[in-house]
CSV table of C-alpha atoms and ligand atoms in Angstrom, one decimal:
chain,number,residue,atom,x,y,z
N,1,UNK,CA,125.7,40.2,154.6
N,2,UNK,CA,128.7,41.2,152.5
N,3,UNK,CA,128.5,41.0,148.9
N,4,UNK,CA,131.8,39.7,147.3
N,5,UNK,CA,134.3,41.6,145.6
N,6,UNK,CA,136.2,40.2,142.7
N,7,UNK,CA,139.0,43.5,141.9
N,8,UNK,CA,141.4,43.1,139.3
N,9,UNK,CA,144.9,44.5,139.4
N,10,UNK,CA,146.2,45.3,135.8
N,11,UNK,CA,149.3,46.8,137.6
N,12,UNK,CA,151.7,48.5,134.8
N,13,UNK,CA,150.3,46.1,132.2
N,14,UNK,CA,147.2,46.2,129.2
N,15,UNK,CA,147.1,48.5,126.7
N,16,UNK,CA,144.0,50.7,124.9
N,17,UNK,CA,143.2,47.3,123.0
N,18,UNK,CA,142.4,45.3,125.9
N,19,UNK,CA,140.4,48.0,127.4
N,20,UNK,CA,138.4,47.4,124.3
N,21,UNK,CA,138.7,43.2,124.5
N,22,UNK,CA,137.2,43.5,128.2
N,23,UNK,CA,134.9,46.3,127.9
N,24,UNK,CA,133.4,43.9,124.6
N,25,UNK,CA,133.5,40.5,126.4
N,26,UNK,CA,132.2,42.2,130.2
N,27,UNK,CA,129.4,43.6,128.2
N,28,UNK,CA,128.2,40.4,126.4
N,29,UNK,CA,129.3,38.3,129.5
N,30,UNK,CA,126.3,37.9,132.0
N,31,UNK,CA,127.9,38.9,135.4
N,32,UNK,CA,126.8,36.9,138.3
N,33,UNK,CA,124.1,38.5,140.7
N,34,UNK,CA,125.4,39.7,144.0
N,35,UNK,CA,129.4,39.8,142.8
N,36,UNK,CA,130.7,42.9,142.7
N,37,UNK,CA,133.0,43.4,140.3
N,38,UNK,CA,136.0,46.0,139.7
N,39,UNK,CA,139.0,46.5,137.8
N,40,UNK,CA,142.0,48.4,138.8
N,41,UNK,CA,143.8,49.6,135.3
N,42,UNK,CA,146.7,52.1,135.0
N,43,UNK,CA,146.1,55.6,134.8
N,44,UNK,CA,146.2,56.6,131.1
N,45,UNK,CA,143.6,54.2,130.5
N,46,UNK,CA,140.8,54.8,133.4
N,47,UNK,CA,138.8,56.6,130.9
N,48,UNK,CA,138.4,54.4,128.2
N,49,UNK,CA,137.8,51.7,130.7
N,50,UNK,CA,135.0,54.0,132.2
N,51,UNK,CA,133.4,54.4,128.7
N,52,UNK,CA,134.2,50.9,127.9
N,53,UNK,CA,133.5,48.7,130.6
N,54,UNK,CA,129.8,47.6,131.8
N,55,UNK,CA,128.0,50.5,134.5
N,56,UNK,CA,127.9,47.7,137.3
N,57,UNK,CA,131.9,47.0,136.9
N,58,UNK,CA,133.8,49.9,139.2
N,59,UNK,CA,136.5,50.9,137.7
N,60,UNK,CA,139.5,51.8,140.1
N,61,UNK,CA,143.1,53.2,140.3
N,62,UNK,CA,146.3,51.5,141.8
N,63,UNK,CA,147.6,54.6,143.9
N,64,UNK,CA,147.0,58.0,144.1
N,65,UNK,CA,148.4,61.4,145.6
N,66,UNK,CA,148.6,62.0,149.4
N,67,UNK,CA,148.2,65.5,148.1
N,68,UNK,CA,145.0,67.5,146.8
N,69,UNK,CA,146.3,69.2,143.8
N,70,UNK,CA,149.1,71.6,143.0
N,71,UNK,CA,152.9,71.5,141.9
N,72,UNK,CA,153.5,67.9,142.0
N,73,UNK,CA,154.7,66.7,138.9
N,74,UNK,CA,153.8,63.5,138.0
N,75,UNK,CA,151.0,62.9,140.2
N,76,UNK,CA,147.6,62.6,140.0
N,77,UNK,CA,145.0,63.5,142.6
N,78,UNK,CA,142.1,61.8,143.9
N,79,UNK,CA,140.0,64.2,142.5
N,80,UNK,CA,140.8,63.5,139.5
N,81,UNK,CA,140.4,59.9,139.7
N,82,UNK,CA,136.2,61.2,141.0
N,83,UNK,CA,136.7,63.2,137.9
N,84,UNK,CA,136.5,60.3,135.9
N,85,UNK,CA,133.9,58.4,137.9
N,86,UNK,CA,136.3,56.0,139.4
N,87,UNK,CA,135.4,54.7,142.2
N,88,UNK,CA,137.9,53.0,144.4
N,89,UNK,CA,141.4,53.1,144.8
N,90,UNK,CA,144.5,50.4,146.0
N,91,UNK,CA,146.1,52.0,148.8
N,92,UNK,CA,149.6,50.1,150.4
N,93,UNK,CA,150.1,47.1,147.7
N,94,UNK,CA,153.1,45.7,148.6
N,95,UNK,CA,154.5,46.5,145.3
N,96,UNK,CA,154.1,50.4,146.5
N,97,UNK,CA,155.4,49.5,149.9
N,98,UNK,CA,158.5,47.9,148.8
N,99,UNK,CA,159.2,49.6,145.2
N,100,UNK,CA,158.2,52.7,145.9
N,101,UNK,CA,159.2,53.1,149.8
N,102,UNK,CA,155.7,53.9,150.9
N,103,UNK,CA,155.4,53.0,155.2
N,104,UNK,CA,152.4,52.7,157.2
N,105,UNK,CA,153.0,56.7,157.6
N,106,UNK,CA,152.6,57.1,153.8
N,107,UNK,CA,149.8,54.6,153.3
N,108,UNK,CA,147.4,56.2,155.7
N,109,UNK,CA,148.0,60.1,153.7
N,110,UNK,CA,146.4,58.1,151.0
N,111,UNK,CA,143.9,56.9,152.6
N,112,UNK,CA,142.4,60.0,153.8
N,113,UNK,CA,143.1,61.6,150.3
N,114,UNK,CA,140.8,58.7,148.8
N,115,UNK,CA,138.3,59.2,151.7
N,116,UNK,CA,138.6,63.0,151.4
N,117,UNK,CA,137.1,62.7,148.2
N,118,UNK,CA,134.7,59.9,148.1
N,119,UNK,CA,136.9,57.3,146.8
N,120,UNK,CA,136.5,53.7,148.2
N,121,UNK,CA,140.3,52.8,149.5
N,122,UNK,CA,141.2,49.3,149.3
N,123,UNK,CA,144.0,49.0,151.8
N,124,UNK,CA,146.2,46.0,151.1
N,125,UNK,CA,148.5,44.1,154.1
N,126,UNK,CA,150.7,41.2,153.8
N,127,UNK,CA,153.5,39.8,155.4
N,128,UNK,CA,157.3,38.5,153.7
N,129,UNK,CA,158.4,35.2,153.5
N,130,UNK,CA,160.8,35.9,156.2
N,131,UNK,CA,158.4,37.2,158.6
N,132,UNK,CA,155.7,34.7,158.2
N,133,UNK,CA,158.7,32.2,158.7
N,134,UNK,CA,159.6,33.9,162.1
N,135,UNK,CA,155.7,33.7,162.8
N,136,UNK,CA,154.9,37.1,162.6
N,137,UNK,CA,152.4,37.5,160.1
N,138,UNK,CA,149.4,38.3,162.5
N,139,UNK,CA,152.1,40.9,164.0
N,140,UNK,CA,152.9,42.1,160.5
N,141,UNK,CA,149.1,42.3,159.0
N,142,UNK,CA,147.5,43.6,162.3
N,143,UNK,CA,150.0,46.4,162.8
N,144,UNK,CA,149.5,47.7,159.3
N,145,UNK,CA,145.8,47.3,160.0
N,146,UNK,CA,145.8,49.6,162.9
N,147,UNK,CA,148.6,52.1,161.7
N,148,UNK,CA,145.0,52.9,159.4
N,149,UNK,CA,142.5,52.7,161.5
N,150,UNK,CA,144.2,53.6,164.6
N,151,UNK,CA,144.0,56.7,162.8
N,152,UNK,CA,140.5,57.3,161.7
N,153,UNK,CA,137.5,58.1,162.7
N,154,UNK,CA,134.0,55.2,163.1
N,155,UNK,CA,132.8,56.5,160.3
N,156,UNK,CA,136.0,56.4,158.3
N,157,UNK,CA,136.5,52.9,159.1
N,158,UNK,CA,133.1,51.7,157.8
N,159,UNK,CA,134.1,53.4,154.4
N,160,UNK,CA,137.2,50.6,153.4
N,161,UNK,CA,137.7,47.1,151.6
N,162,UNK,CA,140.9,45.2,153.3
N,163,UNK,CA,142.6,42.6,151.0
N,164,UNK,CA,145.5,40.8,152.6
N,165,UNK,CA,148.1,39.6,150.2
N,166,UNK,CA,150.7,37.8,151.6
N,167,UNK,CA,153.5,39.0,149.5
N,168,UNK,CA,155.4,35.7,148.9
N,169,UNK,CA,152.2,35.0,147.3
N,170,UNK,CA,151.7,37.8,144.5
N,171,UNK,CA,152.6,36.8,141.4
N,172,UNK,CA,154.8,33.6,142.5
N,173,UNK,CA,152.3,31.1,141.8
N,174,UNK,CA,152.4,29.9,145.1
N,175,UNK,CA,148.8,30.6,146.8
N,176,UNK,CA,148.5,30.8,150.1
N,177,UNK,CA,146.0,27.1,151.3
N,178,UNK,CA,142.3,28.0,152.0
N,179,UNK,CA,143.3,27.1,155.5
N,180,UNK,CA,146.3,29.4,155.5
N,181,UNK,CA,144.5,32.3,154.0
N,182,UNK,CA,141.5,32.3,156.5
N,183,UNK,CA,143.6,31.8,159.4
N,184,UNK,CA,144.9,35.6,158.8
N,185,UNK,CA,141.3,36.6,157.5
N,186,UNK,CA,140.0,35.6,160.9
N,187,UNK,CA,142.4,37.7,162.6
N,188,UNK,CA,141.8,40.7,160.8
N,189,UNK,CA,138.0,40.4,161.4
N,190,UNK,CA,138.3,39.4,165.2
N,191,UNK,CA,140.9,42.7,165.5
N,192,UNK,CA,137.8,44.8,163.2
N,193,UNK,CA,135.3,43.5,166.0
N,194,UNK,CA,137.6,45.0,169.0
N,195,UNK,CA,136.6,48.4,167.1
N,196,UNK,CA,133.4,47.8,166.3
N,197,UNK,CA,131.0,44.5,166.3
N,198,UNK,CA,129.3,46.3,163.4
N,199,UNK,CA,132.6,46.8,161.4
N,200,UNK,CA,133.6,43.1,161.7
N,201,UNK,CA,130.6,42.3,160.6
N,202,UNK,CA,130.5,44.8,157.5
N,203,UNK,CA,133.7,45.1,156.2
N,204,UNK,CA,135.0,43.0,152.9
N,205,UNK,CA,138.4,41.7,153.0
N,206,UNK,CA,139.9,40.5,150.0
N,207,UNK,CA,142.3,37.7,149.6
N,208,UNK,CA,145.0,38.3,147.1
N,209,UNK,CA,148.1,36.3,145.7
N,210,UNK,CA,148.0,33.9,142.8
N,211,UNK,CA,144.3,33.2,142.6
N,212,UNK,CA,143.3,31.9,140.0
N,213,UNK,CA,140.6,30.2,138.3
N,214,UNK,CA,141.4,26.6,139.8
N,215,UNK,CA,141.9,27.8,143.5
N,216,UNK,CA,139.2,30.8,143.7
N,217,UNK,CA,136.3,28.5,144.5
N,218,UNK,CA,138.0,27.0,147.7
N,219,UNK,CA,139.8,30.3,148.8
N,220,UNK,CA,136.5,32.3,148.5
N,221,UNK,CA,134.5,29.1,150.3
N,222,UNK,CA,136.5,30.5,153.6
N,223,UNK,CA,133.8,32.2,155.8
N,224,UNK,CA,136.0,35.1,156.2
N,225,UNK,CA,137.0,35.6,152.6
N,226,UNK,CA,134.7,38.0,151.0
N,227,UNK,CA,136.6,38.2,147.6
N,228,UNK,CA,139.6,38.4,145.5
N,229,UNK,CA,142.2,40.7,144.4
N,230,UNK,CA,143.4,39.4,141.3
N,231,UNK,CA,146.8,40.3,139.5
N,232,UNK,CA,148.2,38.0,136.5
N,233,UNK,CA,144.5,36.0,136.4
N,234,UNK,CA,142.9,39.9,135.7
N,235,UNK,CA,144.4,40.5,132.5
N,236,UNK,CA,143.0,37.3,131.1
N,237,UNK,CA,139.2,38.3,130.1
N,238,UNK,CA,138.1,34.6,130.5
N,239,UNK,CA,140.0,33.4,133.6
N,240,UNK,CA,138.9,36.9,135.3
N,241,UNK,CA,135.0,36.0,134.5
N,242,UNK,CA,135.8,32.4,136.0
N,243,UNK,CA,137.0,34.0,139.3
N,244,UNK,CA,133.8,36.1,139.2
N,245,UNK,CA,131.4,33.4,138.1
N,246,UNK,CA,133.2,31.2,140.9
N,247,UNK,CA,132.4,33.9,143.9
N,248,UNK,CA,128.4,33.9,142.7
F,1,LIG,P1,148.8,38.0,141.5
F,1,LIG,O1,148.8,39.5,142.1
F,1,LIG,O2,147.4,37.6,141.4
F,1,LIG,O3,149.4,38.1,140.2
F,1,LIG,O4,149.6,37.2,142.5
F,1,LIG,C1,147.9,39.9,143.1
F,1,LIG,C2,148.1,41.3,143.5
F,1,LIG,O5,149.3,41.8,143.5
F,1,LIG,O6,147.2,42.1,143.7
């Protein structure tokens, strides 16, 4: 069965002292048993959050290079990111698709960069206000699905976490329903199963978008919601152990 996944999203917040406030509390916290936990900080601070931070928490980037390494100023590579023992890596947030112009073409270079090099990619899909309003979410979510996967080879595929995040939903305080939410979680997984039974079957997908301590315990009750990817709630020590305590 699949093991949840409670990943935090620090986006361009936190500083080196709440590296140390987490990596204190995480380690005197007892973490529940068969949670997996992560937490996605900004670059400059991936190393202290290595050292910091508990063995069993994965510690993970928000983005990374479509290229190896060279002249690119400003950018850093996924082999740096395995340099530093991080282990996964948010690929497509809709902050990166709509701030930073990255399309389905863009997303899937970083894919392969993170799978080039051993990093777990956490692909991220959601649809806008306006499109779920002209019903086209499933269109919307399932198209940026297979622009990835389309793309990759079986054994590729078995190598990614999925977190849909509808994007009037991130950081609005409006969650999607546990009805809502699992409605587009089954759709992913039945469009995984036209790959491969086995990869509807395997692979975690994350729901993301104003979860919080109050509404994690009903979103991750939804058969098809195997976790949370949590922004504002992450950078709160205590309501991020809440979300975690509620997916055990
Ligand atoms: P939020 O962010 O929890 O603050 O809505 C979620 C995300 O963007 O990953």
């Amino acid at each position: 069965m699949r093991a949840p996944l409670i990943a935090g999203n620090w986006k361009m917040n936190g500083s080196s002292s709440l590296v140390e406030t987490f990596g204190e509390v995480l380690r005197g916290a007892e973490l529940p048993r068969g949670v997996d936990v992560a937490l996605m900080v900004p670059f400059p601070y991936l190393a202290a959050a290595r050292a910091r931070f508990p063995q069993d928490v994965v510690v993970g980037a928000q983005t990374l290079s479509d290229q190896g390494a060279g002249a690119f100023t400003g950018d850093v590579g996924g082999a740096m990111l395995k340099d530093l023992d991080v282990g996964m890596v948010l690929v497509g947030h809709s902050e990166r698709r709509t701030l930073f112009g990255e399309d389905d073409a863009a997303v899937l270079a970083r894919v392969k960069a993170a799978l080039d090099v051993g990093l777990t990619p956490v692909l991220c899909l959601g649809e806008t206000l306006e499109e779920r309003d002209a019903e086209r979410t499933e269109a919307v979510v399932l198209g940026q699905l297979e622009a990835v996967l389309d793309a990759l080879a079986p054994s590729d595929r078995e190598r990614l976490v999925l977190a849909y995040e509808p994007v009037w939903a991130i950081g609005t305080g409006r969650t999607a329903s546990p009805e809502q939410a699992q409605q587009v979680h089954a759709a992913i997984r039945a469009r995984l199963v036209r790959y491969a039974a086995g990869l509807g079957e395997a692979m975690k997908v994350l729901y993301g978008g104003s979860m919080k301590p109050d509404n994690a315990a009903q979103l991750l009750a939804q058969p098809d919601i195997d976790g949370g990817l949590i922004g504002g709630a992450s950078l709160k020590v205590d309501d991020f152990l809440a979300i975690c305590q509620s997916a055990g």
